[in-house]
CSV table of C-alpha atoms in Angstrom, one decimal:
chain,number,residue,atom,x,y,z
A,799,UNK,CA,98.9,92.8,105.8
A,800,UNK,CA,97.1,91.8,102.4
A,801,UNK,CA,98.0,88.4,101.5
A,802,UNK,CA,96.3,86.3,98.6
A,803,UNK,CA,94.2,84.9,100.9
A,804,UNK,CA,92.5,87.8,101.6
A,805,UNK,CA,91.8,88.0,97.8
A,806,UNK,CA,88.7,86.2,96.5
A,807,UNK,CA,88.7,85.0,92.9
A,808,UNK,CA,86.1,86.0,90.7
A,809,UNK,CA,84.7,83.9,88.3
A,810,UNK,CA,85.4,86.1,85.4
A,811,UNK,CA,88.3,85.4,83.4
A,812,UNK,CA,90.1,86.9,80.8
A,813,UNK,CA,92.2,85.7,78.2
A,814,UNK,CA,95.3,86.2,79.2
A,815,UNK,CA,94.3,87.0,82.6
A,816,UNK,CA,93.8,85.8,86.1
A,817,UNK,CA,90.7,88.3,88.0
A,818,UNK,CA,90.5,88.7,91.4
A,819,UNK,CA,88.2,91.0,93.5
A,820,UNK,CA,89.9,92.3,96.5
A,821,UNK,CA,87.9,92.0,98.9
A,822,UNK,CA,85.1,91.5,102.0
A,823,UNK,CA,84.7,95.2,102.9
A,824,UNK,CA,83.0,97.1,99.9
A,825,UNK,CA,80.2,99.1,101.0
A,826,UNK,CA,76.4,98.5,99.8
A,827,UNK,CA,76.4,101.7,97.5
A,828,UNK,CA,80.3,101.3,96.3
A,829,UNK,CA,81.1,101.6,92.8
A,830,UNK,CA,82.7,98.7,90.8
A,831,UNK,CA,86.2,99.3,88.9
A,832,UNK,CA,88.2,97.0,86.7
A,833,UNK,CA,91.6,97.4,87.3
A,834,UNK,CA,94.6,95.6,85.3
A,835,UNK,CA,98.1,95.4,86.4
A,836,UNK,CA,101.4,93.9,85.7
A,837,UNK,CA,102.8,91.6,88.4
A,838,UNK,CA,106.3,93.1,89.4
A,839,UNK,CA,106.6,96.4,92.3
A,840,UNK,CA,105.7,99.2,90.7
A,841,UNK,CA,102.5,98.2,89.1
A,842,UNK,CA,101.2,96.2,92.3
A,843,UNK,CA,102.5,98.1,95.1
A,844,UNK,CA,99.7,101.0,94.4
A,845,UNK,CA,97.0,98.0,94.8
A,846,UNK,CA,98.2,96.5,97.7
A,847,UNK,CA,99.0,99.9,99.6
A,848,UNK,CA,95.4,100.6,98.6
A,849,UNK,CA,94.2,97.8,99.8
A,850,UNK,CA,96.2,97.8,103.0
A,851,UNK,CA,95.3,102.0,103.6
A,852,UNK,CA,91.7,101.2,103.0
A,853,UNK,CA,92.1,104.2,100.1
A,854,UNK,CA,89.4,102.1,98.0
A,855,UNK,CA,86.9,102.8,101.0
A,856,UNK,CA,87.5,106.4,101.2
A,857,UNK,CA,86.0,106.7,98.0
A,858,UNK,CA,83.1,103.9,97.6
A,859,UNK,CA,84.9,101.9,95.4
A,860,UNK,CA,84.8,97.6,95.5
A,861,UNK,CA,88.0,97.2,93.1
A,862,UNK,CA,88.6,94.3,90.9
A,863,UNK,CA,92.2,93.8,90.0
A,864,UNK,CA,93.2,91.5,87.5
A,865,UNK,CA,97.4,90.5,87.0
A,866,UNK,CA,98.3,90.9,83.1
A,867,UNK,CA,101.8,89.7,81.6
A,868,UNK,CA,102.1,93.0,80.1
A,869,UNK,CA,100.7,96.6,78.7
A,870,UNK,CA,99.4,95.8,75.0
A,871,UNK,CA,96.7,92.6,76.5
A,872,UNK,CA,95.2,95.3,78.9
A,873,UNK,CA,95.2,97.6,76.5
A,874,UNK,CA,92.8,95.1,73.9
A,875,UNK,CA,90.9,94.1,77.1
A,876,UNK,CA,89.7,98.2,77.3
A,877,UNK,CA,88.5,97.6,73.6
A,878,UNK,CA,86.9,94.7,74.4
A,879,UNK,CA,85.2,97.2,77.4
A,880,UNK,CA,86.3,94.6,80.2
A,881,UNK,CA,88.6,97.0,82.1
A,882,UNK,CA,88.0,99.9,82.9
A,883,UNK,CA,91.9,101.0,84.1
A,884,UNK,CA,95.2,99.6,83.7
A,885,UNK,CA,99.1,99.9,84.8
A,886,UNK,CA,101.6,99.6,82.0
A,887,UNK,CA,105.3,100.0,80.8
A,888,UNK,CA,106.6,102.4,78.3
A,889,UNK,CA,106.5,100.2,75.7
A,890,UNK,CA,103.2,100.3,75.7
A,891,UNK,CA,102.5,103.9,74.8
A,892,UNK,CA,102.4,103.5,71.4
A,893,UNK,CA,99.2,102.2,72.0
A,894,UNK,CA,97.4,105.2,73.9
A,895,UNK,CA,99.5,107.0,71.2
A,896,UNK,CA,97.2,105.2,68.7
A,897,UNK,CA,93.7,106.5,70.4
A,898,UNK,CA,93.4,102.6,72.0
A,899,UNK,CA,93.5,104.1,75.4
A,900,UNK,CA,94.2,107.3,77.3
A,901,UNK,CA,97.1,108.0,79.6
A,902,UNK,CA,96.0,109.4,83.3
A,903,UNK,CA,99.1,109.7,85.1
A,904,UNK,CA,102.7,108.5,85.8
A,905,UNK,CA,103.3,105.9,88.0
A,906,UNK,CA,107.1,105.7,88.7
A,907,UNK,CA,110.5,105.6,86.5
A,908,UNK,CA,112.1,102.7,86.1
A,909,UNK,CA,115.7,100.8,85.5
A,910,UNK,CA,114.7,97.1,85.2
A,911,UNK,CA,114.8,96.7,81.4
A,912,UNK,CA,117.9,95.3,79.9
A,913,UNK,CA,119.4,93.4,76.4
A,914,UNK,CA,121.2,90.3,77.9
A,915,UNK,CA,122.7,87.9,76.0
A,916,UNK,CA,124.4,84.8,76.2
A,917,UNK,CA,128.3,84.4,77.3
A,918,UNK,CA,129.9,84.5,73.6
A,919,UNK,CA,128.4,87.7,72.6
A,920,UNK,CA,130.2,90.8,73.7
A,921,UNK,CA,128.4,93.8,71.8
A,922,UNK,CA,124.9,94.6,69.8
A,923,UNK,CA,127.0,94.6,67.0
A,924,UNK,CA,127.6,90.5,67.7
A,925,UNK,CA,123.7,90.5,67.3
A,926,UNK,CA,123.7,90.8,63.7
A,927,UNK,CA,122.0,88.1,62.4
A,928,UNK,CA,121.5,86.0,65.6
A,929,UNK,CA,118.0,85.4,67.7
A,930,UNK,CA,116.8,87.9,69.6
A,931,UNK,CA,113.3,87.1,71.7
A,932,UNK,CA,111.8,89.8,72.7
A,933,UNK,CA,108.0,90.2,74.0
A,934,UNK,CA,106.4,92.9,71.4
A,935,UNK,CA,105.0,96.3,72.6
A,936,UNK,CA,106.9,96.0,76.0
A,937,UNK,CA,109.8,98.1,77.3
A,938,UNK,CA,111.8,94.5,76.6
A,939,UNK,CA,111.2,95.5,72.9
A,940,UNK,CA,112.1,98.9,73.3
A,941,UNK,CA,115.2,99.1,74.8
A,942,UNK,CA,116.2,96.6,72.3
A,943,UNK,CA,115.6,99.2,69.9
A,944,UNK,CA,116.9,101.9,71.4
A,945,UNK,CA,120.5,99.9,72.1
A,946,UNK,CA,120.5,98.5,68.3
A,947,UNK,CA,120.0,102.0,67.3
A,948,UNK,CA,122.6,103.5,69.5
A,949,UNK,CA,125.2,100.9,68.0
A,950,UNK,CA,123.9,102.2,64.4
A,951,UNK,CA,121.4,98.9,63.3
A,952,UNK,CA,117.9,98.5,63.4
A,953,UNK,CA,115.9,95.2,64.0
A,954,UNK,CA,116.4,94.0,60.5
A,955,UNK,CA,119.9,93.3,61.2
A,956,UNK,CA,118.8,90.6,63.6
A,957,UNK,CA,116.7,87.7,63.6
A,958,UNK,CA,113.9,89.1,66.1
A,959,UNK,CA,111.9,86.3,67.5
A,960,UNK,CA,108.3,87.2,69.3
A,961,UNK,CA,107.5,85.8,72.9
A,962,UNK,CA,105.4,85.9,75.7
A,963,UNK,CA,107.7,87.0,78.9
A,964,UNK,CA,108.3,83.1,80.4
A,965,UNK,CA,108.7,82.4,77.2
A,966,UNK,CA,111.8,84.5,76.8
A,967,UNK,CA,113.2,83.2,80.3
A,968,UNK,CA,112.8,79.5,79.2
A,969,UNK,CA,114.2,80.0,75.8
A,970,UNK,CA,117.3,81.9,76.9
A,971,UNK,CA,118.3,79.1,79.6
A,972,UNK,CA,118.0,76.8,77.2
A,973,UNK,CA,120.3,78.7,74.5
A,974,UNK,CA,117.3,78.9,72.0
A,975,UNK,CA,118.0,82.5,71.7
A,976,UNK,CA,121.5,84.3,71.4
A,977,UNK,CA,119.9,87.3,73.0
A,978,UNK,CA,116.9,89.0,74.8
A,979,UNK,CA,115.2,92.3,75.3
A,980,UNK,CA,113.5,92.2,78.6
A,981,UNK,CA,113.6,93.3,82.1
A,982,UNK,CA,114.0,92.5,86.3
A,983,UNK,CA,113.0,90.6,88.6
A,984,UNK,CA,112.4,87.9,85.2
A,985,UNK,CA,116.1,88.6,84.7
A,986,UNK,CA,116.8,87.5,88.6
A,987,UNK,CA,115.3,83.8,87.6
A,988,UNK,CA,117.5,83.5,84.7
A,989,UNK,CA,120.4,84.6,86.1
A,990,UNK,CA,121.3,81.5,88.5
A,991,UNK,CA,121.0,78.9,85.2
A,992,UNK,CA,123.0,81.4,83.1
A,993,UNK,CA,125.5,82.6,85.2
A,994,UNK,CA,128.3,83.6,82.6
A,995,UNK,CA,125.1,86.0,80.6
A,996,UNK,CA,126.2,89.0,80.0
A,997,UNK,CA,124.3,92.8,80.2
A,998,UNK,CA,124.7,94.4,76.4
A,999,UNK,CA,122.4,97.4,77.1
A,1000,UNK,CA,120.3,99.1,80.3
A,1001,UNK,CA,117.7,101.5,80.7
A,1002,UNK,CA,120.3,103.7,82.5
A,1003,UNK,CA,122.1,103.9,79.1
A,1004,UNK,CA,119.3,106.7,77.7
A,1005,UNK,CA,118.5,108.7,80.9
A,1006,UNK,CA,117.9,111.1,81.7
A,1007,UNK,CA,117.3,111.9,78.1
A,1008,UNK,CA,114.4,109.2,78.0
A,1009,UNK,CA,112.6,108.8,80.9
A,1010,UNK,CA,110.8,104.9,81.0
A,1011,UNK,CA,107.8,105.7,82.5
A,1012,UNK,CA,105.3,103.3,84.2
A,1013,UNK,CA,102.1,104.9,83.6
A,1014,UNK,CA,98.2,104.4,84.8
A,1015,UNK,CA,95.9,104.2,82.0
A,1016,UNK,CA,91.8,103.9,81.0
A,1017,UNK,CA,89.5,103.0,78.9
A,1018,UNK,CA,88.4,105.7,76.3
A,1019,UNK,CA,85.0,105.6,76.9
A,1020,UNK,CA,85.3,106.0,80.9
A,1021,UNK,CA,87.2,109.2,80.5
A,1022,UNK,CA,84.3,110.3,78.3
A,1023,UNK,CA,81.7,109.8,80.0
A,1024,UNK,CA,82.9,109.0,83.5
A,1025,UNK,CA,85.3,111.5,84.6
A,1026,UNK,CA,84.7,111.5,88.2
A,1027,UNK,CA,85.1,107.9,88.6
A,1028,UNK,CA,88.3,108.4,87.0
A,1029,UNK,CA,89.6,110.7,89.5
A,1030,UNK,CA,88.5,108.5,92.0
A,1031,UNK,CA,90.7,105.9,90.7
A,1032,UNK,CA,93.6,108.7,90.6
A,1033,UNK,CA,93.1,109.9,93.7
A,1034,UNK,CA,94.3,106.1,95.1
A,1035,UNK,CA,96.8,106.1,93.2
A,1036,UNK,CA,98.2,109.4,94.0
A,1037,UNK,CA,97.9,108.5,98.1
A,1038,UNK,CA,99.6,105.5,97.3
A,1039,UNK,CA,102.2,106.8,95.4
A,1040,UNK,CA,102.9,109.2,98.3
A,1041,UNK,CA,102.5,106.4,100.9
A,1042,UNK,CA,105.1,104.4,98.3
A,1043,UNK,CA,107.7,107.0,98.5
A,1044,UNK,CA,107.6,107.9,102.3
A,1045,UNK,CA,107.1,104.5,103.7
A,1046,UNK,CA,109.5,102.1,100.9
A,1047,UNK,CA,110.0,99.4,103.2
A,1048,UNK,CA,106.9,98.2,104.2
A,1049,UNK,CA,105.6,99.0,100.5
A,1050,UNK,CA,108.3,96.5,99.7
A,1051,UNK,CA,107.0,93.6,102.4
A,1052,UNK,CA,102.9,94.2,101.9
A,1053,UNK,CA,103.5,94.2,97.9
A,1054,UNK,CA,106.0,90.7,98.5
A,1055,UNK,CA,102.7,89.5,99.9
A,1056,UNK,CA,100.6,90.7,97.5
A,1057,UNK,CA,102.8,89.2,94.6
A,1058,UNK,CA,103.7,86.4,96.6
A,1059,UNK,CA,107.2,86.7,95.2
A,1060,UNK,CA,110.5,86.4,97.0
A,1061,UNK,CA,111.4,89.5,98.8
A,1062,UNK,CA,115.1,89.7,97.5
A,1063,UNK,CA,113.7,90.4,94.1
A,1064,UNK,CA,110.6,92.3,94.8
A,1065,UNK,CA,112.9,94.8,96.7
A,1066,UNK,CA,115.7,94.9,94.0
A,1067,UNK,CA,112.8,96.3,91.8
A,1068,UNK,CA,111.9,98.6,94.3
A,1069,UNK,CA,115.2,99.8,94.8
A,1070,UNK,CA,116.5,100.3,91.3
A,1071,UNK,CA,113.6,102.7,90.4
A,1072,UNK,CA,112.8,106.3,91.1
A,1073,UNK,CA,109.5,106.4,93.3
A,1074,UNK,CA,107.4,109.8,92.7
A,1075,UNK,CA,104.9,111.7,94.7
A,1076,UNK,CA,102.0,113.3,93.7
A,1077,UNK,CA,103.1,116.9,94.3
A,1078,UNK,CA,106.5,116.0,91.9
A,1079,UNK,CA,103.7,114.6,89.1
A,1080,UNK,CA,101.4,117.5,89.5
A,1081,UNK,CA,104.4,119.9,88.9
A,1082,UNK,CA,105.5,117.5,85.4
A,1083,UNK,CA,102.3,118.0,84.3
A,1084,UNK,CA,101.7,121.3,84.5
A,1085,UNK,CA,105.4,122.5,83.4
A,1086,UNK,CA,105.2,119.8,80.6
A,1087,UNK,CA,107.6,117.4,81.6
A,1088,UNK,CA,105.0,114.7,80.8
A,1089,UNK,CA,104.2,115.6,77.8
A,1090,UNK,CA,107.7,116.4,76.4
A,1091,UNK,CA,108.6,112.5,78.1
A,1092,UNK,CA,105.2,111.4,75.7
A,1093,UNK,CA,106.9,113.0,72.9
A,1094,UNK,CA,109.9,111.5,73.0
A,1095,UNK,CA,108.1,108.3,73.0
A,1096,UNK,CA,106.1,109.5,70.2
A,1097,UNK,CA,109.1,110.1,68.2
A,1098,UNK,CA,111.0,106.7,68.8
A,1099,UNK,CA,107.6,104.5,67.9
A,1100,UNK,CA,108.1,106.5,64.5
A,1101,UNK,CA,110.9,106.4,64.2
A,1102,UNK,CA,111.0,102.4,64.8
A,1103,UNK,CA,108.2,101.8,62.5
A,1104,UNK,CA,105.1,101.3,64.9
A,1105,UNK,CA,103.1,104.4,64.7
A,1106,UNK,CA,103.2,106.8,61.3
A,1107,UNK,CA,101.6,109.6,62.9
A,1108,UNK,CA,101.2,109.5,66.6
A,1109,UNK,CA,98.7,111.4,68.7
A,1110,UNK,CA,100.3,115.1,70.5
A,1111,UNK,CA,100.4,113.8,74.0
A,1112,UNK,CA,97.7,116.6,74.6
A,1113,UNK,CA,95.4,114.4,72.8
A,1114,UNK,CA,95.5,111.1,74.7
A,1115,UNK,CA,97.0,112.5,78.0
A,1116,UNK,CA,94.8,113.7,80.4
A,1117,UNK,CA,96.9,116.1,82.7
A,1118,UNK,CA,93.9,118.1,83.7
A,1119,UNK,CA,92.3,115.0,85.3
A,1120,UNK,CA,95.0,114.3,86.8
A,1121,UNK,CA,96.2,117.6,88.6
A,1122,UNK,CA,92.5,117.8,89.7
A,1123,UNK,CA,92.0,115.1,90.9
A,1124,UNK,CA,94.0,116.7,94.4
């Protein structure tokens, strides 16, 4: 079982970032791949079934895997060409939809994300005007957007306060903040010091219409002119997506040690999101699922002011890669 004492800690560091390099088994000719992720169960269950399968031996790679608080800071840590891939949320996207990064596959679909607010506010519409923190260019921010949209205001109508994740949790329990876009298990921690909080919006609100995707991506440059290490990487993931979906329960107890995070709310992750395999993915792709979910996307970050002109999905998703990539 992979525990974090079987990871050793680099002595790069990242702003932003804690780098390990899991570990004691590469090979003498393995190749070396930077790999962000996000520390809740969908991002880190791939790594640790990875680790656990020995699917980074299969193909000669020595990972390093370093935790991010969210999308966007992996995203600048590809420009700044010190990761090579990433894991990130839908809110995200816009960035890949920028040229920053490329997409190379869906990860899962998730419910997690959700506008709370404090006991004496009963709609979005008792947001106008009142605090809202909210970390920028996560799902937090979106679904914000999406639920003041859907009750016919945008984010001018509220007093929209920017914050690092802990930051939101620490503000809210202390009634800094009327209200907050921003998502499970962070929501489990607040929860027992707000009891009376109340849920204004949720993720299952949109779908199926909008679909928020976890998705894997990489570094622009590594798609050009590494390809094949990039479906190296894929071809991890995809194994451990399928292990993920058939074997849930221990995914659930090996990613609890990889997080080290209480079970109870690594599995309420697990179990409020919609886990899919390879084969499902494969088929998205090629019928255009996954580009019609990018679009959507697309057309919400225009429509909320942050991307003008998007990229087609065709242009910073790399379906091919990924359907051959087996």
């Amino acid at each position: 079982m992979l525990t974090r004492r079987n990871l050793m800690v680099t002595s790069a560091t990242l702003a932003g970032a804690s780098v390990f390099s899991i570990g004691g088994r590469a090979k003498a000719q393995s190749q070396e791949m930077s790999i962000g992720y996000i520390a809740d169960f969908p991002n880190a269950s791939v790594l640790a079934i990875a680790e656990e399968q020995k699917l980074w031996e299969a193909e000669g790679i020595e990972p390093s895997v370093k935790v991010f608080t969210n999308g966007p800071i992996q995203i600048q840590a590809m420009g700044a060409g010190s990761l090579n891939f990433g894991t990130i949320g839908p809110g995200a996207l816009w960035l890949p939809a920028s040229g920053r990064a490329k997409v190379i596959g869906v990860n899962d679909i998730g419910f997690s994300d959700r506008v709370i607010a404090q006991s004496s506010i009963g709609t979005m519409a008792d947001l106008k005007g009142k605090k809202v923190g909210v970390p920028q260019g996560t799902s937090g921010d979106m679904i914000l957007r999406m639920a003041l949209t859907k009750a016919g205001m945008t984010i001018n109508d509220i007093q929209m306060v920017p914050m690092d994740p802990s930051t939101v949790v620490a503000a809210f329990t202390s009634k800094q903040i009327d209200a907050a876009g921003i998502w499970y298990p962070l929501i489990d921690t607040i929860k027992p010091r707000v009891p009376d909080m109340k849920e204004l919006a949720s993720n299952q609100d949109f779908y199926p219409q909008t679909s928020f995707i976890n998705t894997f991506v990489a570094r622009n440059e590594i798609v050009e002119q590494d390809p094949e290490l990039v479906k190296k990487f894929l071809r991890v993931m995809k194994k451990a997506m399928d292990y993920r979906a058939a074997n849930l329960d221990h995914s659930i107890e090996i990613t609890t040690a990889f997080l080290n995070a209480p079970k109870e709310a690594t599995e309420k992750v697990a179990r409020s999101r919609k886990m899919l395999t390879s084969q499902e993915l494969d088929a998205f792709t090629k019928d255009g699922t996954v580009n019609k979910w990018l679009t959507d996307f697309n057309k919400m970050f225009q429509d909320f002011g942050t991307v003008k002109e998007p990229l087609a999905p065709e242009k910073f998703y790399t379906g091919d890669l990924f359907i051959n990539a087996g």
